[in-house]
CSV table of C-alpha atoms in Angstrom, one decimal:
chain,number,residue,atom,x,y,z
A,1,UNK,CA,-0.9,-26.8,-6.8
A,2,UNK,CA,0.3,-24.1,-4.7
A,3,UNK,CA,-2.8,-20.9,-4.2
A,4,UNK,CA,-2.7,-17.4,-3.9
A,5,UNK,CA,0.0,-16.6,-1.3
A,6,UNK,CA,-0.2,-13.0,1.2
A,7,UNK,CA,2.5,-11.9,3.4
A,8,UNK,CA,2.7,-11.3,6.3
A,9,UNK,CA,-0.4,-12.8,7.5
A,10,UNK,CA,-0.4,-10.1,10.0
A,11,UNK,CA,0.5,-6.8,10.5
A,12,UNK,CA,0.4,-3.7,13.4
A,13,UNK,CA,1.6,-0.7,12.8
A,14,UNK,CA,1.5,2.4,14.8
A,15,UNK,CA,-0.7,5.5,12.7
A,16,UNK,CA,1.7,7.4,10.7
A,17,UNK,CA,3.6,4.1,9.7
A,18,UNK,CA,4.4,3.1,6.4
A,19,UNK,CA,3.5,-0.6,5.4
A,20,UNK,CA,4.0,-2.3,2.6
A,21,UNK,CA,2.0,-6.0,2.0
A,22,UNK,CA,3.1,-8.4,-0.3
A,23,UNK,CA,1.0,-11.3,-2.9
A,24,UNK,CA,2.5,-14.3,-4.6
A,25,UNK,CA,-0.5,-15.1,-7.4
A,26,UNK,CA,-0.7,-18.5,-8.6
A,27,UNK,CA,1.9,-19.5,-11.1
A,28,UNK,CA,1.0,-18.2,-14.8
A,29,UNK,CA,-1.9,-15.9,-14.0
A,30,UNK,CA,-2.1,-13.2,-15.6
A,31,UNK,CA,-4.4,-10.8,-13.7
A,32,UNK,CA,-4.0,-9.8,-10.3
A,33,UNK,CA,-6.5,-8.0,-7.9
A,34,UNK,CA,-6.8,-6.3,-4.6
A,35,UNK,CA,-9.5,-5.9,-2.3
A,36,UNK,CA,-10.0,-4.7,1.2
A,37,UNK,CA,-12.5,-6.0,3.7
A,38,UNK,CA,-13.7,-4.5,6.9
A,39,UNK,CA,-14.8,-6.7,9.9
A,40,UNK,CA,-18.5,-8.1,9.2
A,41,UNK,CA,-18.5,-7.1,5.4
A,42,UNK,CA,-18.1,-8.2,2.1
A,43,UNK,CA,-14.4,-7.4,0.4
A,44,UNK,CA,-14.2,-4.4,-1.9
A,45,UNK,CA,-12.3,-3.5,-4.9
A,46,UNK,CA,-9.7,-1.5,-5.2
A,47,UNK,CA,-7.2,-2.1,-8.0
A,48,UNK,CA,-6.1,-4.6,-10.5
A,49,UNK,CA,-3.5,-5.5,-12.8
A,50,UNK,CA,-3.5,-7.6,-16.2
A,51,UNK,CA,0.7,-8.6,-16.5
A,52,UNK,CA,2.5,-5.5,-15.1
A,53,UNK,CA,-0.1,-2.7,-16.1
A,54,UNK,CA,-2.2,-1.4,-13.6
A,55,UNK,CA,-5.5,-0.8,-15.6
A,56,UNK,CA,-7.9,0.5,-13.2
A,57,UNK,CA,-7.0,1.9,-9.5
A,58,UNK,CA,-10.7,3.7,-9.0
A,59,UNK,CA,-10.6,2.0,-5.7
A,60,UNK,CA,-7.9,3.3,-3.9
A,61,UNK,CA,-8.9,5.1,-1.0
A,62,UNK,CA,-6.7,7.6,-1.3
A,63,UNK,CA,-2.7,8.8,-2.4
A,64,UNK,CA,-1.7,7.1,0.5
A,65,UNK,CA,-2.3,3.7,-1.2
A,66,UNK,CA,0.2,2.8,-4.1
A,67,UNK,CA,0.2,-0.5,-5.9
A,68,UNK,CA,2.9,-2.0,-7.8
A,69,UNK,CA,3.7,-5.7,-10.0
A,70,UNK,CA,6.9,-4.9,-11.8
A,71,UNK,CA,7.5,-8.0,-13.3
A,72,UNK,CA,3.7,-8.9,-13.8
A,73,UNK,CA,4.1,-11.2,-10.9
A,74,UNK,CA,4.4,-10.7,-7.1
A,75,UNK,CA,2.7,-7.7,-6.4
A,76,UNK,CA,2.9,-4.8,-3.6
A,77,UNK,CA,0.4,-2.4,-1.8
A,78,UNK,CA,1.8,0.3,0.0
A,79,UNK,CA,0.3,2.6,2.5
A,80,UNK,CA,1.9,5.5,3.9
A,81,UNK,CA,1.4,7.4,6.7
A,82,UNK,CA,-1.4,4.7,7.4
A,83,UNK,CA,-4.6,5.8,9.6
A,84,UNK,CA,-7.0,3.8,11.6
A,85,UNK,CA,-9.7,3.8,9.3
A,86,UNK,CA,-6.9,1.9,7.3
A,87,UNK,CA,-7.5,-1.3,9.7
A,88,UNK,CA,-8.9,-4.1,7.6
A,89,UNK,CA,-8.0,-7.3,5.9
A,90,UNK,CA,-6.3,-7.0,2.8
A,91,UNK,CA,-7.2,-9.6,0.2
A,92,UNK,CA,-5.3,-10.2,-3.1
A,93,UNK,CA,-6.6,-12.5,-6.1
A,94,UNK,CA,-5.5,-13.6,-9.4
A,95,UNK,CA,-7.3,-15.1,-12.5
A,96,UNK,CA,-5.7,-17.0,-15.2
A,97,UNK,CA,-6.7,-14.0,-17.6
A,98,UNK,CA,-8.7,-11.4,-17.4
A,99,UNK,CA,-12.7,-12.3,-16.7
A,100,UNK,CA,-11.5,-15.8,-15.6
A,101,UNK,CA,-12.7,-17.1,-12.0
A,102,UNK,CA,-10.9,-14.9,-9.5
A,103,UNK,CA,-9.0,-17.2,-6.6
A,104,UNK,CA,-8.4,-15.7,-3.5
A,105,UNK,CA,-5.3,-15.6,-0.4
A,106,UNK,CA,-5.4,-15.9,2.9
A,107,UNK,CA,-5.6,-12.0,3.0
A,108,UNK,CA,-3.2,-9.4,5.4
A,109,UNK,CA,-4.7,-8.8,8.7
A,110,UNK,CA,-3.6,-5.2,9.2
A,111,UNK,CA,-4.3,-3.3,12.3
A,112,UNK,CA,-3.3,0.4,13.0
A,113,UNK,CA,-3.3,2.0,17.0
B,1,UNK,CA,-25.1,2.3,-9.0
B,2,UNK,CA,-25.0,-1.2,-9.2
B,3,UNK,CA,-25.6,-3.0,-6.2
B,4,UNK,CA,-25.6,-6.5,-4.3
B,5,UNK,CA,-27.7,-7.4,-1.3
B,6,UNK,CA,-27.6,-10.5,0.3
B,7,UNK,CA,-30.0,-12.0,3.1
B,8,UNK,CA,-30.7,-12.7,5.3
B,9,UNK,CA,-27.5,-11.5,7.2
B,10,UNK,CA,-27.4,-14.5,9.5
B,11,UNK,CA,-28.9,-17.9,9.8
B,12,UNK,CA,-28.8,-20.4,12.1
B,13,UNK,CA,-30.0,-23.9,11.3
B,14,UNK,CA,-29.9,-27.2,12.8
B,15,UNK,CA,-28.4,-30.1,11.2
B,16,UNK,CA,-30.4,-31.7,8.4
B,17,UNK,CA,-32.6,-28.2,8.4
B,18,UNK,CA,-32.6,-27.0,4.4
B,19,UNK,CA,-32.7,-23.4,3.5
B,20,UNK,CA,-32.1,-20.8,1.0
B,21,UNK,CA,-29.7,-17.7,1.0
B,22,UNK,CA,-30.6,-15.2,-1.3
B,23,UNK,CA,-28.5,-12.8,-3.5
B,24,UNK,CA,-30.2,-9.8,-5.8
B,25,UNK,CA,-28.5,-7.6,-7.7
B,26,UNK,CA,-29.1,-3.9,-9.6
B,27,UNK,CA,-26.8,-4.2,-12.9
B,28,UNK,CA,-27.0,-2.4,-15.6
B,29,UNK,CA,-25.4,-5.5,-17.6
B,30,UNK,CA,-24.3,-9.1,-16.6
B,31,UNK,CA,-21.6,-11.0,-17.0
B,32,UNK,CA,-21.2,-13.0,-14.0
B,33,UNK,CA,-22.4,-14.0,-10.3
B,34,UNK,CA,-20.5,-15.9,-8.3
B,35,UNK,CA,-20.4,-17.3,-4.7
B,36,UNK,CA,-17.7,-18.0,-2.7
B,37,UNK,CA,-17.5,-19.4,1.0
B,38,UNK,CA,-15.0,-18.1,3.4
B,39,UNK,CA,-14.2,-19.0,6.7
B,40,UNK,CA,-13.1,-17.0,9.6
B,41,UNK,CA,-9.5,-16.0,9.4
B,42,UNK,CA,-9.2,-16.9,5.8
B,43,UNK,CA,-9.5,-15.8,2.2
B,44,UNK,CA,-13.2,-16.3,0.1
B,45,UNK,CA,-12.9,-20.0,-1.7
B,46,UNK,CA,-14.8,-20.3,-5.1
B,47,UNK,CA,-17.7,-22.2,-4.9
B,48,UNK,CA,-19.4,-21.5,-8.5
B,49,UNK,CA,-20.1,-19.5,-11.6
B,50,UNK,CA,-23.4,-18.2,-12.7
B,51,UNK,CA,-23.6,-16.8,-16.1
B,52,UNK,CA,-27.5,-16.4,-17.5
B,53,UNK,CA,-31.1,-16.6,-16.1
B,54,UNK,CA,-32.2,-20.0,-16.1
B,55,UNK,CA,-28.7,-21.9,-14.8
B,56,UNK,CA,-27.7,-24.1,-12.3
B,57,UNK,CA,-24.8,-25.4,-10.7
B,58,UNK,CA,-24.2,-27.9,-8.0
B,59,UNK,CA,-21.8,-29.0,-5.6
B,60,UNK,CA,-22.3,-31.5,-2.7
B,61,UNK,CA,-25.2,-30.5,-0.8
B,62,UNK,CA,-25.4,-27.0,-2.2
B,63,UNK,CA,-27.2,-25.5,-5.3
B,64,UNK,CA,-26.4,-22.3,-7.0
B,65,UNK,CA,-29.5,-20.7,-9.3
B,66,UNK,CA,-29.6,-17.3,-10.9
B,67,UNK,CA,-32.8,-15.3,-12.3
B,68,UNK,CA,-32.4,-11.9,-14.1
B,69,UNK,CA,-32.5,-10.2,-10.7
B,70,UNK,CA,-31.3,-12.7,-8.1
B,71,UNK,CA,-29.4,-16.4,-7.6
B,72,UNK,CA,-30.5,-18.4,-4.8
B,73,UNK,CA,-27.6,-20.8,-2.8
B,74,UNK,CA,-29.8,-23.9,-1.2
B,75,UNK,CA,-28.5,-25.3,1.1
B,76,UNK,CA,-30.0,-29.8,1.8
B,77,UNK,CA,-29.4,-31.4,4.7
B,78,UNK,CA,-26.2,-29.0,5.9
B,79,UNK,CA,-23.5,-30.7,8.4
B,80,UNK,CA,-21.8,-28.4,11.0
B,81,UNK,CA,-19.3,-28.6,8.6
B,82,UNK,CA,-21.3,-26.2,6.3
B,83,UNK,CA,-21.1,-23.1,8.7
B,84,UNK,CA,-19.5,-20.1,7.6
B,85,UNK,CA,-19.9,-16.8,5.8
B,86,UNK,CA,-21.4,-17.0,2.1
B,87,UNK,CA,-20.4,-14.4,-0.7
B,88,UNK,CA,-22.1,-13.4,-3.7
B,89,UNK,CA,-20.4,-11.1,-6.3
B,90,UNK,CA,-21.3,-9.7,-9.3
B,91,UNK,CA,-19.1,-8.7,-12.1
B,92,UNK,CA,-20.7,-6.8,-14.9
B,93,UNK,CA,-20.2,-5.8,-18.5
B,94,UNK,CA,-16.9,-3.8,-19.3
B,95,UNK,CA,-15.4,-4.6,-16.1
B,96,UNK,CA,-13.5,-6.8,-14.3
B,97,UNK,CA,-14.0,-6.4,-10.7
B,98,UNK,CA,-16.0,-8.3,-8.4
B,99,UNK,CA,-18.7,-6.1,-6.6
B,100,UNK,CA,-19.2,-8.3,-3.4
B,101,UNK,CA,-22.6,-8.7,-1.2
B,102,UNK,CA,-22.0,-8.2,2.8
B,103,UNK,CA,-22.7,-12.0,3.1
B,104,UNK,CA,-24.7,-14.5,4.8
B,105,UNK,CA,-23.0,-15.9,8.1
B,106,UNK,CA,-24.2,-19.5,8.4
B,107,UNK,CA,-24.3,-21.8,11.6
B,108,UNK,CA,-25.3,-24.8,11.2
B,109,UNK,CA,-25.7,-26.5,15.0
B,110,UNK,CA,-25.3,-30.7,15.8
């Protein structure tokens, strides 16, 4: 069956930009995540949702990075006025419940100049 | 904090050459290890679940084990095929998130 889809795939944006990245989770999972992952590392965490409720958002960097599932199913992360640092892949993953085996996209490739 | 290291940081191997990557952890409780594989350009791929000291999983020519302080992915008789970058996660008690190692980047050579 279909995976975990991201869109777009890749992304520039000039610093100051606003972007906004987009995840399709597998059909009838519950739980979504985002991570980010710099060039050479592992991914890290930074916020999840179980149906529409975002229950834990400890890792977003900062107020710049806003996360949204509305319906409990395709799911949005925002950044404004985006920086370099902000340059990374961004993954998203979902899990048929919560503590279930995570499966992950393709990831956003986003690059700020 | 709780932490995951993995090594070594890069292998290279020749074709048919066996090893081990390594994965140890500093948790205050476990619920979970995983690995994944990912490949450049794309998103981690589940490989397997680790749940207590003592288990084992396998899957073609690789083997997951897990201690109380460390899982072990070996690797028999790899195929170029094999190469790529190897994740271990944690995910404790109480939480949900995967806490990732920085990986093991794998090439395996013909």
């Amino acid at each position: 069956g279909a995976g975990v889809s991201q869109s777009p795939r890749y992304k520039v944006a000039k610093r100051g930009q606003d972007v906004a990245l987009r995840c399709d989770p597998i059909s009838g999972h519950v739980s979504l995540f985002w991570y980010q992952q710099a060039l050479g590392q592992g991914p890290e965490f930074l916020t999840y949702f179980q149906n529409e409720a975002q229950l834990d958002k400890s890792g977003l960097p900062s107020d710049r990075f806003f996360a949204e599932r509305p319906e409990g199913s395709v799911s949005t992360l925002k950044i404004q006025r985006t920086q370099q640092e902000d340059s990374a892949v961004y993954l998203c993953a979902s899990s048929l419940a919560l503590l279930d085996t995570q499966y992950f996209g393709p990831g956003t490739r986003l690059t700020v100049l | 904090e709780d932490q995951v290291t993995q090594s070594p940081e890069a292998l290279r191997l020749q074709e048919g050459e066996s090893s081990s990557l390594n994965c140890s952890y500093t948790v205050s409780g476990l619920r979970g290890l995983f690995w994944y594989r990912q490949d450049p350009g794309k998103g981690p791929e589940f490989l397997f679940t680790l749940y207590s000291a003592g288990e084992e999983k396998e899957k073609e020519r690789l083997k997951a084990t897990l201690t109380k302080k460390e899982s072990f992915l070996h690797i028999t008789a790899p195929k170029p095929e094999d190469s790529a970058t190897y994740l271990c996660a944690v995910q404790f008690q109480g939480a949900q998130k995967l806490v990732f190692g920085q990986g093991t980047r794998l090439t395996i050579n013909p």
